[in-house]
Every structure is written in C-alpha cells, then in structure tokens.
Short mmCIF file of C-alpha atoms in Angstrom, two decimals:
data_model
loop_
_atom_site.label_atom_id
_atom_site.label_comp_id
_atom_site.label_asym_id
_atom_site.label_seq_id
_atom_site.Cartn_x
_atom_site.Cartn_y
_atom_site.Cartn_z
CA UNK A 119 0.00 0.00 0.00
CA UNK A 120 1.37 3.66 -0.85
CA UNK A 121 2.99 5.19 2.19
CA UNK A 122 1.79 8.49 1.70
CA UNK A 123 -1.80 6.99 1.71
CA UNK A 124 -1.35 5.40 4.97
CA UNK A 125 -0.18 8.81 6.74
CA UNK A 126 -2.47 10.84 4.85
CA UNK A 127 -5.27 7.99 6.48
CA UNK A 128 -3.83 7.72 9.75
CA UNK A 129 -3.01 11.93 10.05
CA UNK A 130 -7.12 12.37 9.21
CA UNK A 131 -8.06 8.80 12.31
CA UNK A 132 -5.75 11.31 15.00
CA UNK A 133 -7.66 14.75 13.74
CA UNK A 134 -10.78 13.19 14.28
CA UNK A 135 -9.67 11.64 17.38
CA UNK A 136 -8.50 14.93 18.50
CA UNK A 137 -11.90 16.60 17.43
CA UNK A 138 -13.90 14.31 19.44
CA UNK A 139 -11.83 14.56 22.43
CA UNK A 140 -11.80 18.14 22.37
CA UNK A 141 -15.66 17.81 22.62
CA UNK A 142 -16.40 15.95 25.35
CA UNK A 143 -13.65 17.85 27.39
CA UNK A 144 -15.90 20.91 26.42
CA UNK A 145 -18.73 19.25 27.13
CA UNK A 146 -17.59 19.29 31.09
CA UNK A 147 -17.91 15.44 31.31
CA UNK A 148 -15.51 13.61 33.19
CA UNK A 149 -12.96 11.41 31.27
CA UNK A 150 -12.16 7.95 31.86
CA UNK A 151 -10.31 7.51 35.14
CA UNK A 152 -7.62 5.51 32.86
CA UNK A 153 -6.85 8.62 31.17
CA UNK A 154 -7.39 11.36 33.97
CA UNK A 155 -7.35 11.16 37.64
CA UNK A 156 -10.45 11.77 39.46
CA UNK A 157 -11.62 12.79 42.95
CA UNK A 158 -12.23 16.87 44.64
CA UNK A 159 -8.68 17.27 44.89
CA UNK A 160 -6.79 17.18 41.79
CA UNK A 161 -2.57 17.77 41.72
CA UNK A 162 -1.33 19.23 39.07
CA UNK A 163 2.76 17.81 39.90
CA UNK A 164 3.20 21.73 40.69
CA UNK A 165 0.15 22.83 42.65
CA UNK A 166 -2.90 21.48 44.02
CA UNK A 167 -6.18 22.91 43.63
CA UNK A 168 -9.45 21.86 45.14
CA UNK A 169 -12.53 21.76 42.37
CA UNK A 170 -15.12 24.06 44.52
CA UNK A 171 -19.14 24.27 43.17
CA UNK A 172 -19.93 27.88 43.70
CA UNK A 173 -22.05 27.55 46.65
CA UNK A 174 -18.51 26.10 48.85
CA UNK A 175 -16.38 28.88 47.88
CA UNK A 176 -17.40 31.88 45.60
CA UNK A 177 -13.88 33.13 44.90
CA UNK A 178 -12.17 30.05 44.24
CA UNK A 179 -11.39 29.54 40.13
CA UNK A 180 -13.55 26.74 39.10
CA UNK A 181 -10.81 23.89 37.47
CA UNK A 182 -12.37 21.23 35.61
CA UNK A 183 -9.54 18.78 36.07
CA UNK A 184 -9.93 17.03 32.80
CA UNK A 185 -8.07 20.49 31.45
CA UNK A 186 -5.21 20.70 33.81
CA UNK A 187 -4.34 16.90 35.17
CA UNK A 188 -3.31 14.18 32.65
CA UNK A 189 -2.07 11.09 33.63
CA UNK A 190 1.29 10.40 36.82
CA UNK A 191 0.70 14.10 37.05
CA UNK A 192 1.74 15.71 33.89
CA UNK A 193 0.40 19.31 34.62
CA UNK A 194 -0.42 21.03 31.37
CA UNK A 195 -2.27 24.04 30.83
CA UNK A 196 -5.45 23.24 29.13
CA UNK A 197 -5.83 20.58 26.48
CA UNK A 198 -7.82 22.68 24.15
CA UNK A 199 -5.42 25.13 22.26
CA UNK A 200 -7.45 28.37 22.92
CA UNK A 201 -7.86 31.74 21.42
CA UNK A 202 -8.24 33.84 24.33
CA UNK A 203 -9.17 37.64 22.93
CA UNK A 204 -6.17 38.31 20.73
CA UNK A 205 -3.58 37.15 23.41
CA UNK A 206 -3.00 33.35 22.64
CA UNK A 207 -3.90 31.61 19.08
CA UNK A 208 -4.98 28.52 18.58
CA UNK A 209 -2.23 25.94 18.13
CA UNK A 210 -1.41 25.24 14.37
CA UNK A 211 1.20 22.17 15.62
CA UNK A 212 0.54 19.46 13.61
CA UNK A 213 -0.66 16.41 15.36
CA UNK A 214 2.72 14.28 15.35
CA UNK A 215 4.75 16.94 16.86
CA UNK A 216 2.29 17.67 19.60
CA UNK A 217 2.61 13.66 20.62
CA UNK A 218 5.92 14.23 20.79
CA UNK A 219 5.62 16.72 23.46
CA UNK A 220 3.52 14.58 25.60
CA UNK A 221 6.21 11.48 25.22
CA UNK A 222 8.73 14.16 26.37
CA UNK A 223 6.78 15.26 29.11
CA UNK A 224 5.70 12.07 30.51
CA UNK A 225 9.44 10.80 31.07
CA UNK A 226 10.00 10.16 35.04
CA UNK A 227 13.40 12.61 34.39
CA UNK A 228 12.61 14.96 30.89
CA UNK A 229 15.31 15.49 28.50
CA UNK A 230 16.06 18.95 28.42
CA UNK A 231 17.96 19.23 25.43
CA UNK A 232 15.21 17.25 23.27
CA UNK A 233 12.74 20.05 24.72
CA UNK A 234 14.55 22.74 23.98
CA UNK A 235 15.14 20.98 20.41
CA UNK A 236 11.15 20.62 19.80
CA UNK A 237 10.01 23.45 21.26
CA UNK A 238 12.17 25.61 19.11
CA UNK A 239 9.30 25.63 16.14
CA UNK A 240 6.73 26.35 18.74
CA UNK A 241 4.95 24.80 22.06
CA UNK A 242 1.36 23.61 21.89
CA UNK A 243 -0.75 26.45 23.62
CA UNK A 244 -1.74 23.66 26.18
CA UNK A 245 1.33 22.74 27.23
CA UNK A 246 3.42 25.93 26.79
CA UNK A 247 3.13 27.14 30.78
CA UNK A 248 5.07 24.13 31.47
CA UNK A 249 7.25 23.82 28.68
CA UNK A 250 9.10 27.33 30.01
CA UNK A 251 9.05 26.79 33.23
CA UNK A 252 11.17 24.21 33.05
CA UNK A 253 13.49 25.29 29.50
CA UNK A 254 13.87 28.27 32.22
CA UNK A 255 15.18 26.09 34.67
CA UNK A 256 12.15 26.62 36.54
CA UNK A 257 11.21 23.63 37.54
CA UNK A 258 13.40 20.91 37.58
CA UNK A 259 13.48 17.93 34.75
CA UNK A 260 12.63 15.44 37.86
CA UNK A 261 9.03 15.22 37.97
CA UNK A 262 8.92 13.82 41.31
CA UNK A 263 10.67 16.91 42.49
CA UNK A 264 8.46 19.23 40.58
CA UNK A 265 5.66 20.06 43.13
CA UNK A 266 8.40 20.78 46.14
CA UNK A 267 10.22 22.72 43.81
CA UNK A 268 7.36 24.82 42.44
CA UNK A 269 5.74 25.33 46.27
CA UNK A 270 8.94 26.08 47.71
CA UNK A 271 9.65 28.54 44.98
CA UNK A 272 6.12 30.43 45.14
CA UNK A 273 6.84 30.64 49.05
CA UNK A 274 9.94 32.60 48.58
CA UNK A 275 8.49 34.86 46.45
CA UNK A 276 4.96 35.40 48.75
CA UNK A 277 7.81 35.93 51.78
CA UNK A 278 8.85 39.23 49.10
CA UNK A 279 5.83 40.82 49.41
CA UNK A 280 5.81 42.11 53.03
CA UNK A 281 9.59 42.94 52.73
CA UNK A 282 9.75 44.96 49.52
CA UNK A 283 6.60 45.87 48.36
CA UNK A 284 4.45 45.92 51.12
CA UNK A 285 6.27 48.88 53.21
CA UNK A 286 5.40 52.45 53.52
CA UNK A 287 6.42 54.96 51.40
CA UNK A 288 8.33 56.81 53.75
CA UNK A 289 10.64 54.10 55.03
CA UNK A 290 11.75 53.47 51.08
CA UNK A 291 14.69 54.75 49.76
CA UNK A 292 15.27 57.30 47.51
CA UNK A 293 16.14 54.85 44.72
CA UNK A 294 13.41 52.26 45.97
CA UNK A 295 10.76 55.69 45.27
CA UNK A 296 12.24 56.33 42.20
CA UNK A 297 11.73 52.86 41.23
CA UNK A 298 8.57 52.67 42.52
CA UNK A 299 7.38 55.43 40.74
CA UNK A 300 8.73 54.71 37.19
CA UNK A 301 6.86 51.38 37.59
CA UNK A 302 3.29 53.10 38.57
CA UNK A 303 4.18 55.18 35.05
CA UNK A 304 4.62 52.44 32.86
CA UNK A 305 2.16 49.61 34.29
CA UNK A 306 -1.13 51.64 33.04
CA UNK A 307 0.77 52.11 29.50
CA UNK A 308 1.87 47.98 29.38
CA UNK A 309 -0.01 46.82 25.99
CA UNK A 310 -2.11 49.94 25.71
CA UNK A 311 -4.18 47.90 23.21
CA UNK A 312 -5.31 44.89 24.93
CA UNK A 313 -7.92 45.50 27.58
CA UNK A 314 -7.17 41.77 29.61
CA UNK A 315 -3.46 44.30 30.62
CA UNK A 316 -5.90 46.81 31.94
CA UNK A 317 -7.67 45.25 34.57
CA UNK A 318 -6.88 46.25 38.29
CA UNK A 319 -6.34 42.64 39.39
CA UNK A 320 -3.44 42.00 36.51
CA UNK A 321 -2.24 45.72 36.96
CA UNK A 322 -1.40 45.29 40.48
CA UNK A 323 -0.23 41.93 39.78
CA UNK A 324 2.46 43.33 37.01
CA UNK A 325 3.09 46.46 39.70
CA UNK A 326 4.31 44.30 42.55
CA UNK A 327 6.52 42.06 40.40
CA UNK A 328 8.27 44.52 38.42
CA UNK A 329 9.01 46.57 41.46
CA UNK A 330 9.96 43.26 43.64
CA UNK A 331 11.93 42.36 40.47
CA UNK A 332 13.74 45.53 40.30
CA UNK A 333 14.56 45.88 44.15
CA UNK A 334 16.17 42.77 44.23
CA UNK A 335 18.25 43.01 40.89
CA UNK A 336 20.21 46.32 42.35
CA UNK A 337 22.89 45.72 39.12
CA UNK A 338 19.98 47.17 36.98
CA UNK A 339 17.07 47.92 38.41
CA UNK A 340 13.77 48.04 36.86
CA UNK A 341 14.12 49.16 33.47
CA UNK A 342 11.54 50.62 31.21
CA UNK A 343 10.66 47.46 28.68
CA UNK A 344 10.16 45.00 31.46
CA UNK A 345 7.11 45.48 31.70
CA UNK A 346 6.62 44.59 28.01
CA UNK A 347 8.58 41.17 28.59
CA UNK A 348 6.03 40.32 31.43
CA UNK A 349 3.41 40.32 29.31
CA UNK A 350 3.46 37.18 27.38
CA UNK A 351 4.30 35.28 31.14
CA UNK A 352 1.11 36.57 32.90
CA UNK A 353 -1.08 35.86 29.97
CA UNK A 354 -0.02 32.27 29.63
CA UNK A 355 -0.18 31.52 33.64
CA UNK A 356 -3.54 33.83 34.17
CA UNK A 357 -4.67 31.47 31.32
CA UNK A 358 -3.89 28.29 33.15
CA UNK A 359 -6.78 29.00 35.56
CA UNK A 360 -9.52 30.29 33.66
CA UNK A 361 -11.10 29.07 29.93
CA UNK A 362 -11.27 30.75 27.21
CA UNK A 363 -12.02 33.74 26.09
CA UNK A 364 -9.47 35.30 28.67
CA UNK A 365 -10.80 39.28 27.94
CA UNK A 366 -12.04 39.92 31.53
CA UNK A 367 -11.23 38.48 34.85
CA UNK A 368 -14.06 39.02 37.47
CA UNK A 369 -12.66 40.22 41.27
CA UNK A 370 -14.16 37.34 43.14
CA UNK A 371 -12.21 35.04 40.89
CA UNK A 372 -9.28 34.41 41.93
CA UNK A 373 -8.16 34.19 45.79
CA UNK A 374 -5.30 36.41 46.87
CA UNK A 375 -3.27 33.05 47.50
CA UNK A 376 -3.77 32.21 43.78
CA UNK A 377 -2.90 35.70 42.13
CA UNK A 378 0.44 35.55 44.36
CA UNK A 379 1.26 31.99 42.96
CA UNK A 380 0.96 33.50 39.72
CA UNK A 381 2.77 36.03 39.98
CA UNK A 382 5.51 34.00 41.72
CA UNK A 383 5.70 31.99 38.65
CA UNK A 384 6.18 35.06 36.19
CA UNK A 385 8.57 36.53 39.03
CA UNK A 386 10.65 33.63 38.82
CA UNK A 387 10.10 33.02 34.97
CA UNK A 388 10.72 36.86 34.25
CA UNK A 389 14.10 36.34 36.34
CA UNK A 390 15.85 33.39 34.33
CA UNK A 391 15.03 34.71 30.99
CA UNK A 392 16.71 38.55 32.06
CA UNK A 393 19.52 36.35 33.52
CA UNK A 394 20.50 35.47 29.67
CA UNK A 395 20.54 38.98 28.75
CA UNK A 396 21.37 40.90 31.90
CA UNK A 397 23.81 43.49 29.73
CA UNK A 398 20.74 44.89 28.20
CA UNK A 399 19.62 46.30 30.94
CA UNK A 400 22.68 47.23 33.05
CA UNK A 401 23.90 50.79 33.03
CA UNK A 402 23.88 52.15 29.26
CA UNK A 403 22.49 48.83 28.10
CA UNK A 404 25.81 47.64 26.25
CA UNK A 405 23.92 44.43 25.49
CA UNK A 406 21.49 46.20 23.58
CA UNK A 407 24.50 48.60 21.85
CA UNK A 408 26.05 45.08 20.67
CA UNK A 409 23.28 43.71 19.36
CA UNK A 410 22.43 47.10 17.51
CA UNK A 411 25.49 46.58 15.95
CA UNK A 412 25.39 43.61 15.06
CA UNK A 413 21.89 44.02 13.49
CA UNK A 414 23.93 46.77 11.22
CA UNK A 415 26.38 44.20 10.44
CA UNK A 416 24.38 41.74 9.31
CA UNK A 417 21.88 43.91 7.06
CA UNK A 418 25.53 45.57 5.51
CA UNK A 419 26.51 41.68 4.42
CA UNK A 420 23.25 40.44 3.63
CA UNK A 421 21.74 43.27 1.62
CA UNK A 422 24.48 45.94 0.98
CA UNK A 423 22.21 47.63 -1.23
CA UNK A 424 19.82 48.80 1.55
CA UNK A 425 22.45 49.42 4.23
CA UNK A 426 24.25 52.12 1.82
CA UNK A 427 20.56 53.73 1.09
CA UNK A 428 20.18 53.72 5.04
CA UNK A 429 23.43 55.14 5.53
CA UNK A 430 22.95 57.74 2.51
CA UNK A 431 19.01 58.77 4.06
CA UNK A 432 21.61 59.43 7.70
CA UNK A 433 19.16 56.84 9.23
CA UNK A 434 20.64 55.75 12.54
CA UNK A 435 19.92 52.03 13.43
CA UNK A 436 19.33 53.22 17.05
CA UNK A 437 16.26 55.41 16.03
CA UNK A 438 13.96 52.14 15.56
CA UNK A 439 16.00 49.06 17.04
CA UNK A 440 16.57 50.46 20.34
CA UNK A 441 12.85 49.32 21.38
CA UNK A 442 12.98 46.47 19.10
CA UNK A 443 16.16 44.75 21.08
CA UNK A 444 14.86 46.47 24.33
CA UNK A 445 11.22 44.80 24.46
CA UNK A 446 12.45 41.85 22.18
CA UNK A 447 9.69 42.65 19.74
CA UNK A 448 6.99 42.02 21.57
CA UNK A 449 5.58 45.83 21.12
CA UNK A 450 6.13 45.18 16.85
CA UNK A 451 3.94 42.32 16.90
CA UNK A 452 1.08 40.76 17.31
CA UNK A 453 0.79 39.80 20.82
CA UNK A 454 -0.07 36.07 19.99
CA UNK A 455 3.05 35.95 17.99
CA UNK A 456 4.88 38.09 20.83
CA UNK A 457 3.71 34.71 22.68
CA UNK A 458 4.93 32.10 19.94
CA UNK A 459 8.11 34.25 19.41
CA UNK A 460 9.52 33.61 22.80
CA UNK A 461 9.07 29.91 22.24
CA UNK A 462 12.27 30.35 20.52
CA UNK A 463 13.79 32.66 22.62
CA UNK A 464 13.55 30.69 25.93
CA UNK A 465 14.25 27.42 23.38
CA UNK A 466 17.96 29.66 22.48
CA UNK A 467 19.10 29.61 25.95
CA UNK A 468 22.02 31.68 26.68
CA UNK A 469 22.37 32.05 22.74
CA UNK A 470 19.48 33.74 22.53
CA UNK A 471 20.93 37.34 22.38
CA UNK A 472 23.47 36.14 19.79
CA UNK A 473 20.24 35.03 17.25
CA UNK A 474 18.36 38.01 18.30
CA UNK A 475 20.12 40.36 16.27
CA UNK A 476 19.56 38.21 13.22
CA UNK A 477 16.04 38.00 13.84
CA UNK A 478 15.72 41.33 13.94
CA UNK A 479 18.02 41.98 10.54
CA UNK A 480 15.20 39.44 8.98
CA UNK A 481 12.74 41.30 10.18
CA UNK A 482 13.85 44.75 8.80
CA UNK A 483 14.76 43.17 5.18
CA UNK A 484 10.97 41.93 5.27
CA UNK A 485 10.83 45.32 3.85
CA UNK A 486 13.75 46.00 1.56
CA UNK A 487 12.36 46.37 -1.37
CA UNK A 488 9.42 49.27 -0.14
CA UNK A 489 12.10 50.72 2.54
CA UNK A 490 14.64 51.44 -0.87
CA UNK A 491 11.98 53.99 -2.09
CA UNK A 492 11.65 55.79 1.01
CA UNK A 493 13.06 59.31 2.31
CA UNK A 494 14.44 59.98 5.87
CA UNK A 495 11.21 60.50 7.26
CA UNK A 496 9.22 58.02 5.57
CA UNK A 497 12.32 55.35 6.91
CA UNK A 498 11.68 56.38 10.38
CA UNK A 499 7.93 56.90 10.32
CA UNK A 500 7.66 52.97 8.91
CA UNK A 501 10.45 51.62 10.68
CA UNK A 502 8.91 52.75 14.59
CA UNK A 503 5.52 51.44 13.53
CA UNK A 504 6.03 48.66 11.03
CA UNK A 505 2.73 47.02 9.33
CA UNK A 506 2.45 43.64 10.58
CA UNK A 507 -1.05 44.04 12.27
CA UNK A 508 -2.44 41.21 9.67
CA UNK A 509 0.53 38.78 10.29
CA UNK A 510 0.53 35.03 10.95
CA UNK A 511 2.40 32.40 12.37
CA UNK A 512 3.82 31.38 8.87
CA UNK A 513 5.01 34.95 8.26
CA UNK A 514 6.83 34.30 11.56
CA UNK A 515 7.99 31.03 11.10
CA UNK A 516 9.37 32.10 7.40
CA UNK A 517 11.32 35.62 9.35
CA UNK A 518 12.75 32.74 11.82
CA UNK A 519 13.72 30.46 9.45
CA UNK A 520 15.54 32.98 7.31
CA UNK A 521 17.14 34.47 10.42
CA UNK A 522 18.40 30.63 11.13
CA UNK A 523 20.20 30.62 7.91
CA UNK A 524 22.25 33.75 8.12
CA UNK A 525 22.98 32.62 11.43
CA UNK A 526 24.62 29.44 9.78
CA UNK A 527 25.70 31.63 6.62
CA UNK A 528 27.00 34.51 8.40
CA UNK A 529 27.57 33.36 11.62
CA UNK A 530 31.59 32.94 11.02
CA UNK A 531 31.92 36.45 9.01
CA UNK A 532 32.17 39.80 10.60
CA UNK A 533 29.98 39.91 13.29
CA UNK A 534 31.58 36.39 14.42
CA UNK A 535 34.70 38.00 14.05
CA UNK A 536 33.74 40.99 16.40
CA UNK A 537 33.66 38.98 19.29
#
C-alpha cells in the first residue's frame, strides 16, 4: 500500500480523534479515570487545587480537572489550544509533533535538550506554561521533584511581598521611590491595546513584580521594557486558571493566594530569561548597543544595497531598534506571535541574544524592497511602527527560518569575528 496513503489515512483517524476529544472535554464530562485522575482534589505535579461548586467557595477559580491533570501528574495548561481575545492563538502544531511533546513530558526525568530541540518551532498552547518553566530552569526535569520545587519557589516569592513591596512609602529609599514610581508610570501604559493588561487585578499583579523584580536586581534595576517582557508570562499563567475567552477576569475570581502563585511563577520566569541577557539592561544597556550593531552588520553583508541607502538617508539604526532589542519585539507584533516568538527565545538559551540580532536583521529586510523607495522621514515613520497588524504564524515562522540561515551563513563572518 502507498505510504503516503497510509499517513495521509492515519493523520485524518488522529484529527478526528483529536476533534472528538476536544468535545467531550468541552462538554464538562468527566474522562475515563484511565486517562485522567479523578476525585475533589486534583494535583497538578506543581500545585494542588481543590474543584469548589460555587455555593462552597465563591472566589475560588472553578478547574475542571480534565483540562489541567493528565495522567502520573503531567500538569499542562489546558488541552484545548485556545484563542483567548487576541492574546493566545490557537495551536497550528501538527498532530505528530504535539505527541511528541507529551512522550517528552511524561518521562520520570525529561530530556532537556530534546525540549529545547522541539520546542524551538513552537509549544502547543496547552502545554506551553510548562514547557518554560522548566526550559527556564524553573522547575526541575525530575518530575517527582516538581511540586516541592514549584511550592517552595512560590513561598519565597509570597515571603517578598511584606519585605519589599508591602512597606510604607516613607521608610523606602530614595532609589526604591524612584523605582517605585517609574513602575506606577509604565504599568497603566503595558499593551495599551489589549484590555485583559488593563484590569486592576493584573495591573497590580504586574506592579508588585516589576518593582519586587527591580529591588532585588540592584545591578539594573527596573528598566523601562520590562514590563513589556512580562506580558506574554502573565497571559499564559492567568490562562492556566480560567477558559477561554481570557478578555475579563471578574474580582471574586481568583483568591489572593492564587494571584500571588501566579505572579511568583512570572517573578521567577521573568528572572531566568533577564539572567541570559542581563547586559541589556545594566547601566547604558551595552547588550542592547552590541546587538544594535550587530543588526547593522548583518543587514551591511546580507543586503548591501539597503544598508548604503540607510546610511545615505543618515538613518541611525538606534532610532527604531533600540525598542525592538529592548522589548524583544513584543511591542512590533502581534501579541499572539509576541507569545509564539519567545518559544524560541527561551528554546535559544544563553544564545538567545546572539540570534536576536539576526532576527531582527530578517525582520527589517521583510521590507527592503518598499524601505529602498523611502526618504528619511518616511524610513523612520515605517520603521517605529512597522505594518504587521495582519501577520501570521507562517510569516513568523518564514522571518525565523531565514534568520536561522544567516545565522549558519554569516555566523563565522564579521559579526563572528567581532567577538
């Protein structure tokens, strides 16, 4: 029998296998007890959570375990991939690569470097909470260590609270009111367009972490961009907890135990990815000046043509890739592929930076051609506000791909040679 018959046949058996089961999880029934575990109290291998009916406890989250528990505690997010308002898509992973990720996962002690490896071209939505925490270094590859680890973690952070953030304003210090301050200013202006950033319980959520963050990093401090990083962290973890469509998250929701273990996880997750690219944000950012210049270098080698017309227009490549380096894109794109973009990031690892700058030479050259006809003002008027409102994931995917070539292709030239 043709080969390509018998995937074609057994690709369409999985889809519809995957349809139905995404049906009767919707339809709130409880699974099989083969498949899920069952009982009030369900744990997750990182946190337990009680199921409550509404009349037991009003402001507990209501968890339908079937979404967050699969079998010898694998905690995943939420088996349906989920559009939630504009901030996650739905996961386009074909079907293979997916099982994959749930052979990885399963594994008493996960393999790290085969994570890292498959998670490079993008984590299913439902599994993509856990996939960073522990590509992060979050949580450990043990899964039998993964609960003390996660609680002990989230109690060191809840123990931050009452020693940075919850002390009056005149027993800070200058620098801790400064701080303080600068991170009141730019928590209201944190995705200005997406309303889910805008509500008081995620505001004061992204207030207290940022400032904790920035108290206890003295080297740098809070830095303004930070609070564009967050972003992707708190609406992956907020959307652990609560189905689809995440737009609005009532007050009686969430208990204030719950909101801190969130927030403890973005803390934490906010903390290893900074670690990787500390020189960013140190004084005069010479981790963003390097990979500036290295964004120049590559664009000079790659298209020549547009680097001269650049250089002839006196267009400096600080005046639009500052803020792309310093908020790693997230404020160019889309937010949902702000959210599939750091898949590779955190995938990178400490090489991150290093690919960074030819992401972001990709990303300009998108362009060439249309940038070549434009004057100094039109360059800088595009280049701060570039049109990719109406992009996709394969737009992505093809500006990652090309950016993984010239790494191989120009990797060993000039800006190799640099360092």
């Amino acid at each position: 029998m043709d080969q390509k018959y018998v995937d074609d046949k057994k690709d369409k058996d999985d889809e519809a296998k995957r349809s139905k089961f995404s049906s009767f999880l919707k339809s709130g029934k409880e699974l099989p007890s083969k498949i899920f575990k069952k009982g009030k109290e369900v744990s997750e291998g990182d946190v337990t959570h009680r199921k409550y009916s509404s009349e037991e406890n009003p402001s507990a989250p209501y968890i339908n375990p079937a979404n967050v528990v699969f079998d010898k505690k694998l905690r995943i997010s939420n088996v349906n991939a989920r559009d939630t308002s504009g901030l996650i898509n739905k996961s386009t992973i074909p079907e293979h690569r997916v099982k994959k990720f749930y052979k990885l996962l399963s594994e008493p002690v996960i393999d790290l470097d085969a994570l890292r490896e498959l998670s490079w071209n993008g984590i299913p939505s439902e599994l993509r909470g856990l996939c960073w925490r522990l590509l992060l270094g979050y949580l450990p590859p043990s899964r039998a260590r993964q609960e003390e680890a996660l609680k002990r973690r989230r109690t060191e952070y809840k123990a931050l609270i009452p020693e940075y953030y919850d002390v009056p304003m005149e027993k800070r210090t200058e620098d801790e009111l400064t701080a303080f301050r600068q991170v009141a200013v730019d928590v209201p202006r944190t995705a200005p367009s997406l309303p889910f950033f805008h509500q008081p319980i995620v505001q004061k959520s992204l207030e207290r972490l940022l400032y904790i963050w920035g108290v206890r990093h003295p080297a740098s401090g809070y830095v303004q961009g930070m609070n564009e990083i967050v972003t992707p962290f708190l609406a992956v973890c907020f959307g652990e907890l609560f189905p689809p469509p995440l737009a609005s998250i009532p007050q009686t929701a969430l208990t204030d135990a719950a909101v801190v273990e969130i927030e403890a996880d973005c803390f934490w997750c906010l903390s290893q990815l900074i670690e990787s690219i500390q020189d960013n944000y140190t004084y005069a950012q010479p981790g963003i000046q390097r990979v500036m210049y290295d964004i120049k270098n590559i664009v000079r080698q790659v298209n020549p043509k547009l680097s001269s017309h650049l250089m002839e227009s006196q267009v400096d490549f600080v005046q639009f890739s500052f803020r792309w380096v310093n908020c790693l894109l997230i404020r160019e794109l889309p937010f949902p592929l702000s959210v599939r973009l750091l898949d590779t990031f955190i995938a990178e690892g400490v090489r991150f930076n290093d690919f960074f700058a030819y992401i972001c030479a990709a990303f300009l050259l998108t362009w060439a051609d249309q940038l070549l006809t434009m004057d100094f003002q039109e360059l800088i008027l595009f280049l701060q506000k570039p049109p990719t409102h109406q992009w996709t994931e394969e737009q992505l995917s093809s500006l990652l791909s090309q950016a993984f070539i010239w790494r191989s292709e120009v990797g060993g030239g000039k800006v190799g040679e640099r360092r």
